[in-house]
Each structure stands twice: as structure tokens, then as C-alpha cells.
Amino acid sequence: MSSNGTNGNGNGVHGNGNGNGKRSLPQAGADPVANLPSIDGFPASEKVYVERDGLRVPVRRIHLEGGEPPFEVYDTSGPQGVDPHLGLPKLRKPWIDERAAAEPVGNRSQMHYARRGIVTPEMKFVAIRENVTGEFVRDEIARGRAILPANINHPESEPMIIGRNFLVKINANIGNSAVTSTIGEEVDKLRWAVKWGADTVMDLSTGKLIHETREWIVRNSPVPIGTVPIYQCLEKANGDPEKLNIDMFIETLIEQAEQGVDYFTIHAGVRLAYIPYTANRMTGIVSRGGSIMAKWCLSHHKENFLYTEFERICEVMKKYDVAFSLGDGLRPGSTADANDRAQLAELETLGELTDIAWKHDVQTMIEGPGHVGMHKIKENMDLQLKICKEAPFYTLGPLVTDIAPGYDHITSAIGAAMIGWFGTAMLCYVTPKEHLGLPDRDDVKAGVIAYKIAAHAADLAKGHPGAQDRDNALSKARFEFRWQDQFHLSLDPDTAKDFHDETLPAPAAKGAHFCSMCGPKFCSMKITEEVREMARQQTAATADVEAGLAAKAAEFRDGGHKIYAGGDDPH
Ligand code: SF4
């Protein structure tokens, strides 16, 4: 593995190119990104590129002290220093163009290529990121156990993979609402989310300027973008679910696919017959998309058109290589409703739709709940694997209790860690604002960090190769009182350092063998260090005694076994 550095602070190259001329993003009025806050790189870090097979795959290299070798971590932040008006460089454009030249029309999905035995550059890129072979990546995609979301119109994305035999991924939701937020704030949240480690981002905008907001997000995103197209479709129907129809929906899919959205949440499993199952629930239907489709079904008393016209939808998906995220419109919104008849009936339908999508070589993952007590999580995961034939599971949390509004990044990260351990491939974050309001920048960070913890905990529990290495590096730094290294190896170095410095801000404290938690006399790690030193000394002393005795024994033997030196044995 070879790599070469760029700049010195994790901010990567300072380029401006989008690889496709100087086209600026559309703006009707004032510049929407005029006042974007700058985003600093990670301390003691630099973005470097692993170069192999003609590809350059980014990693973040963390420099350590005390003669320790540098440590490299997976990097989702994308090229830095790029003018957001121009968008990111179009990394995948040559690969997409080459395939289009060879085959101008037809199925463009990574699954289609995988099933024909082709290892695409995207698959090779992922193989380097995940430290596996390209053939392994191809095989997992071909059998439907992993997806590589990569719309042909989102060439700015750096390929990544979602599947349970790879690192557990996390998604961050952004997007405006009818009540609040602007394009600039959403672009800022995107850049902020990928800095902290979001592997994909969903734009859930339901407010003003949906199309323009999405354009700015897609052009500036190094990670796949997901959407829930029914939201924009509902706007087109003036907010009236009864006016929705398949033609309007297909038109919206094409509009978003043309922009470059990489995966669509589609609530095709909310069937008319299942809606009565929700009547006696504690919290009814809590999915926005699910409730919209339920209203359509009931008002027309017809089967869900997303279900009946699913093959038409597949035709759009494969043309652009948009992946399905089959929505769980009937997910439980409270622990009382977990794993109930409505949820599991919908899951059966999602399994049926997976087969249809795969028939078209369309990449597919399955969305999961929601609110599920810890004792019901394993059952949920096992059923999904069986019913959906191992298609990747993509779960919101789950929240393991309903009693902590304001802290649902924690209630859900507990469930996320468990379900990730059991086999979920991607965890959709929940922020502290869940159930309470639209997340802001700080909430995005809190949600991403909580989910990085859950995903990594799951990787550790699954025994993912290499997952333990970062824990070991940080633990070693902690035990050796290399405070800076402990901060720099952590998921959130800023907070770790700030907390330490609240009480011991002096530079000398970075060399101290204690912190303010226990103080110098009670620092257990310092005491352990002293215990070990004493043991070392005692061992050395014991060794000295033993060596002295051995020397004397040898002298005795060499001296002819005489007990009294200089004379004969009296007997
Ligand atoms: S003082 Fe306590 S918390 Fe701080 S380093 Fe020592 S053992 Fe750890």
C-alpha cells in the first residue's frame, strides 16, 4: 500500500475544479452559500491517498507522539477547499463515460455489472477502502448482500459500500422543513456531517426550494445522497395525498435521478390490507411516507400504486443506477408497537419486492425500525435476513425506550449498536432533536458521533478485521499518558481536549501522569505504572539473587565439591 500526502492539516488539496468546466450552481437571488462557516480539519491529521490500480483512495493519517507510527482511518470528508458554487471534482466521470461509450443504453447498475462478472473501478475503490479484494466486493453486490449506491449523475461521489460483510455505515439526515432552514444551512450541515464521518446523507427537505436545495447538496457531496421522493411529489400535488398518482411519481423520480440522487426511499410495502393492522397501535403510523401512502390507499380504496407499479419504478432505477431503500412505512413509533402484525406484514412485502428489484438487477436495501425494545431487536434482524434474503438492512436506531426526548441519540444508539452487531449494514442516525424539532449543526454532530460509536462498537463485536486496532492505539496512548494522542485518536478530538482542559489547561498538564478525575495520588493508571515498576525491580532483584546462587553453585562444582575452602573434607 503506498500513499502520498497533500496538505498538513487534514484539509486535503486546495483545488477549485469540478472537473467539468466552471459551471456555477443555479442561484435565483442572493448567494445562498455566501456565509458558510469554515470547517477545520482534524488536529495532527492529514488527508493522504492510497494509490493502487490507478485509483487514489483517501484516508486520514493521524500523527502520533512518542515514536509511535501514524494511524490511518477511513475518511468520508471528501475533497476540501473546493468552491461550493462549482461543486466537487467529478471523480467517477471517466469511469461512467467509458461504460456509456461501450454500451450507450441499458442497465447501468453496479449490480448488473457485478452479475456479468465485471469488477468496476467503483468496486475496486471500495475494495481498497475496506481492505478486501475487488472480486469479493463484486460477489457481494451480485448476490444482493451489499449495495454500492452510485447514480451515474453523481460523479462527485467517492464509492462506498453497504453490506453486513463490510464496515457498518451510518447515515445522517439533513434537509429543510416548511418552517425553517436555508440552502446555505443545509450545505453547511452536509459538509459538517461528512467531516464527522457520515457515510451517506439523506436530503429530507420538505420546505421551499426543494429542487435547488438538492442540487447544491448533490454537487457538493462526496457521499451518496438519498431522498424520499414522495415528499416532493406531495408538493406537486399541493400537499393533498389524494391527488398523487404514479405518473407524477415517476416524473419526480426521473427529475431526482437526473440530478444524481443515489438511493430512493420508496414506501411500496404499505399495502391497503395492512392499514387496519395499525388501528389499535399506541402510535399508529409514524413514517411520513407511510402515512401519506396510507391516506392515498384509504381515500381511493385501492392498492398502493407504488406496489402495483413497482416494475415501472424499477425501469427508472436501473437506467440511472439508483438503489432502492425499501421504506418501512409501517414501522413502530413506540416500543409498545414493536414487531407487531403491521410491521411484519410489511416486511414480508418488502421481501417480495426485493425479488422483483433483483430480477431487474436493481440494487436494494431494506429499511427497518424505529422503536424496538432490546429484547425484540434480534428477532427483528433475524426475520429481515430470512425474509429479504440478506439484502442489506438499514435501520433507524432503533430507539430502545420512549422516555427520553432530548436524548434520543442515546436511546437509539443503544439499539443501533445491538442491531449493527446482529447484522444491520447501515444505521440511520437520530439526533437529540428527534420528535422535538429540525436538527441544527450541533445536533448533526451529536447524532453522527453517537452513531459512529454504535457502528464501531458493532464492528468490534462482529470481529471485523482491523476494528480493534484503533481501540488499542487509543488505549495505549491513554495508559502511557500521551494526552495529545488520546485526543487525536478519538472520534471527537475537540470535545476530548476541551473537557480535559476545563480543569487542567496548562501545557505541562499534557505530560502529567494524572487528570482532574482522580488527581495525582489516586490515579489508578499511575499507581499501576508504579506497581509495574516495583514488580520489575523485584524481579530484577530476584534475578540477581538467583544469578548469584547459580554462580556460587558453579564455583562449588568447579572447586571439586569441597565444602570447606582450602582444606579437605574432615570426613
Ligand atoms: S486520574 Fe483517574 S481518570 Fe485521570 S488518567 Fe488517572 S486514572 Fe484516568
mmCIF file of N, CA and C and ligand atoms in Angstrom, residues 478 481 483 513-520 522-526, ligand 1:
data_model
loop_
_atom_site.group_PDB
_atom_site.id
_atom_site.type_symbol
_atom_site.label_atom_id
_atom_site.label_comp_id
_atom_site.label_asym_id
_atom_site.label_seq_id
_atom_site.Cartn_x
_atom_site.Cartn_y
_atom_site.Cartn_z
ATOM 1 N N ARG A 478 -3.587 6.296 26.129
ATOM 2 C CA ARG A 478 -4.174 6.657 27.431
ATOM 3 C C ARG A 478 -3.298 6.136 28.565
ATOM 4 N N PHE A 481 -0.103 7.968 29.110
ATOM 5 C CA PHE A 481 -0.329 9.404 29.369
ATOM 6 C C PHE A 481 0.114 10.276 28.196
ATOM 7 N N TRP A 483 -1.410 12.402 26.215
ATOM 8 C CA TRP A 483 -2.719 13.058 26.173
ATOM 9 C C TRP A 483 -3.086 13.518 24.765
ATOM 10 N N HIS A 513 0.962 12.661 34.672
ATOM 11 C CA HIS A 513 0.511 11.283 34.784
ATOM 12 C C HIS A 513 -0.725 11.199 35.670
ATOM 13 N N PHE A 514 -1.691 12.029 35.390
ATOM 14 C CA PHE A 514 -2.992 12.017 36.073
ATOM 15 C C PHE A 514 -3.857 13.083 35.403
ATOM 16 N N CYS A 515 -5.156 13.056 35.700
ATOM 17 C CA CYS A 515 -6.020 14.170 35.285
ATOM 18 C C CYS A 515 -6.862 14.562 36.491
ATOM 19 N N SER A 516 -7.801 15.488 36.295
ATOM 20 C CA SER A 516 -8.538 16.010 37.445
ATOM 21 C C SER A 516 -9.609 15.047 37.953
ATOM 22 N N MET A 517 -9.799 13.940 37.267
ATOM 23 C CA MET A 517 -10.818 12.977 37.703
ATOM 24 C C MET A 517 -10.459 12.378 39.072
ATOM 25 N N CYS A 518 -9.272 11.844 39.199
ATOM 26 C CA CYS A 518 -8.871 11.209 40.464
ATOM 27 C C CYS A 518 -7.740 11.980 41.155
ATOM 28 N N GLY A 519 -7.052 12.823 40.385
ATOM 29 C CA GLY A 519 -5.941 13.574 40.970
ATOM 30 C C GLY A 519 -4.672 12.727 41.041
ATOM 31 N N PRO A 520 -3.517 13.368 41.392
ATOM 32 C CA PRO A 520 -2.227 12.670 41.311
ATOM 33 C C PRO A 520 -2.082 11.488 42.259
ATOM 34 N N PHE A 522 -4.488 9.470 43.473
ATOM 35 C CA PHE A 522 -5.421 8.359 43.273
ATOM 36 C C PHE A 522 -5.524 7.909 41.817
ATOM 37 N N CYS A 523 -4.643 8.395 40.977
ATOM 38 C CA CYS A 523 -4.688 7.991 39.564
ATOM 39 C C CYS A 523 -4.324 6.508 39.466
ATOM 40 N N SER A 524 -5.307 5.678 39.161
ATOM 41 C CA SER A 524 -5.081 4.229 39.163
ATOM 42 C C SER A 524 -4.074 3.825 38.095
ATOM 43 N N MET A 525 -4.062 4.556 36.977
ATOM 44 C CA MET A 525 -3.109 4.174 35.928
ATOM 45 C C MET A 525 -1.687 4.520 36.340
ATOM 46 N N LYS A 526 -1.541 5.640 37.072
ATOM 47 C CA LYS A 526 -0.211 5.990 37.575
ATOM 48 C C LYS A 526 0.231 4.965 38.626
HETATM 49 S S1 SF4 B 1 -6.572 10.489 37.192
HETATM 50 FE FE1 SF4 B 1 -8.099 8.847 37.005
HETATM 51 S S2 SF4 B 1 -9.260 9.339 35.122
HETATM 52 FE FE2 SF4 B 1 -7.403 10.604 35.106
HETATM 53 S S3 SF4 B 1 -5.892 9.425 33.960
HETATM 54 FE FE3 SF4 B 1 -5.584 8.825 36.093
HETATM 55 S S4 SF4 B 1 -6.924 7.014 36.356
HETATM 56 FE FE4 SF4 B 1 -7.582 8.025 34.464
#
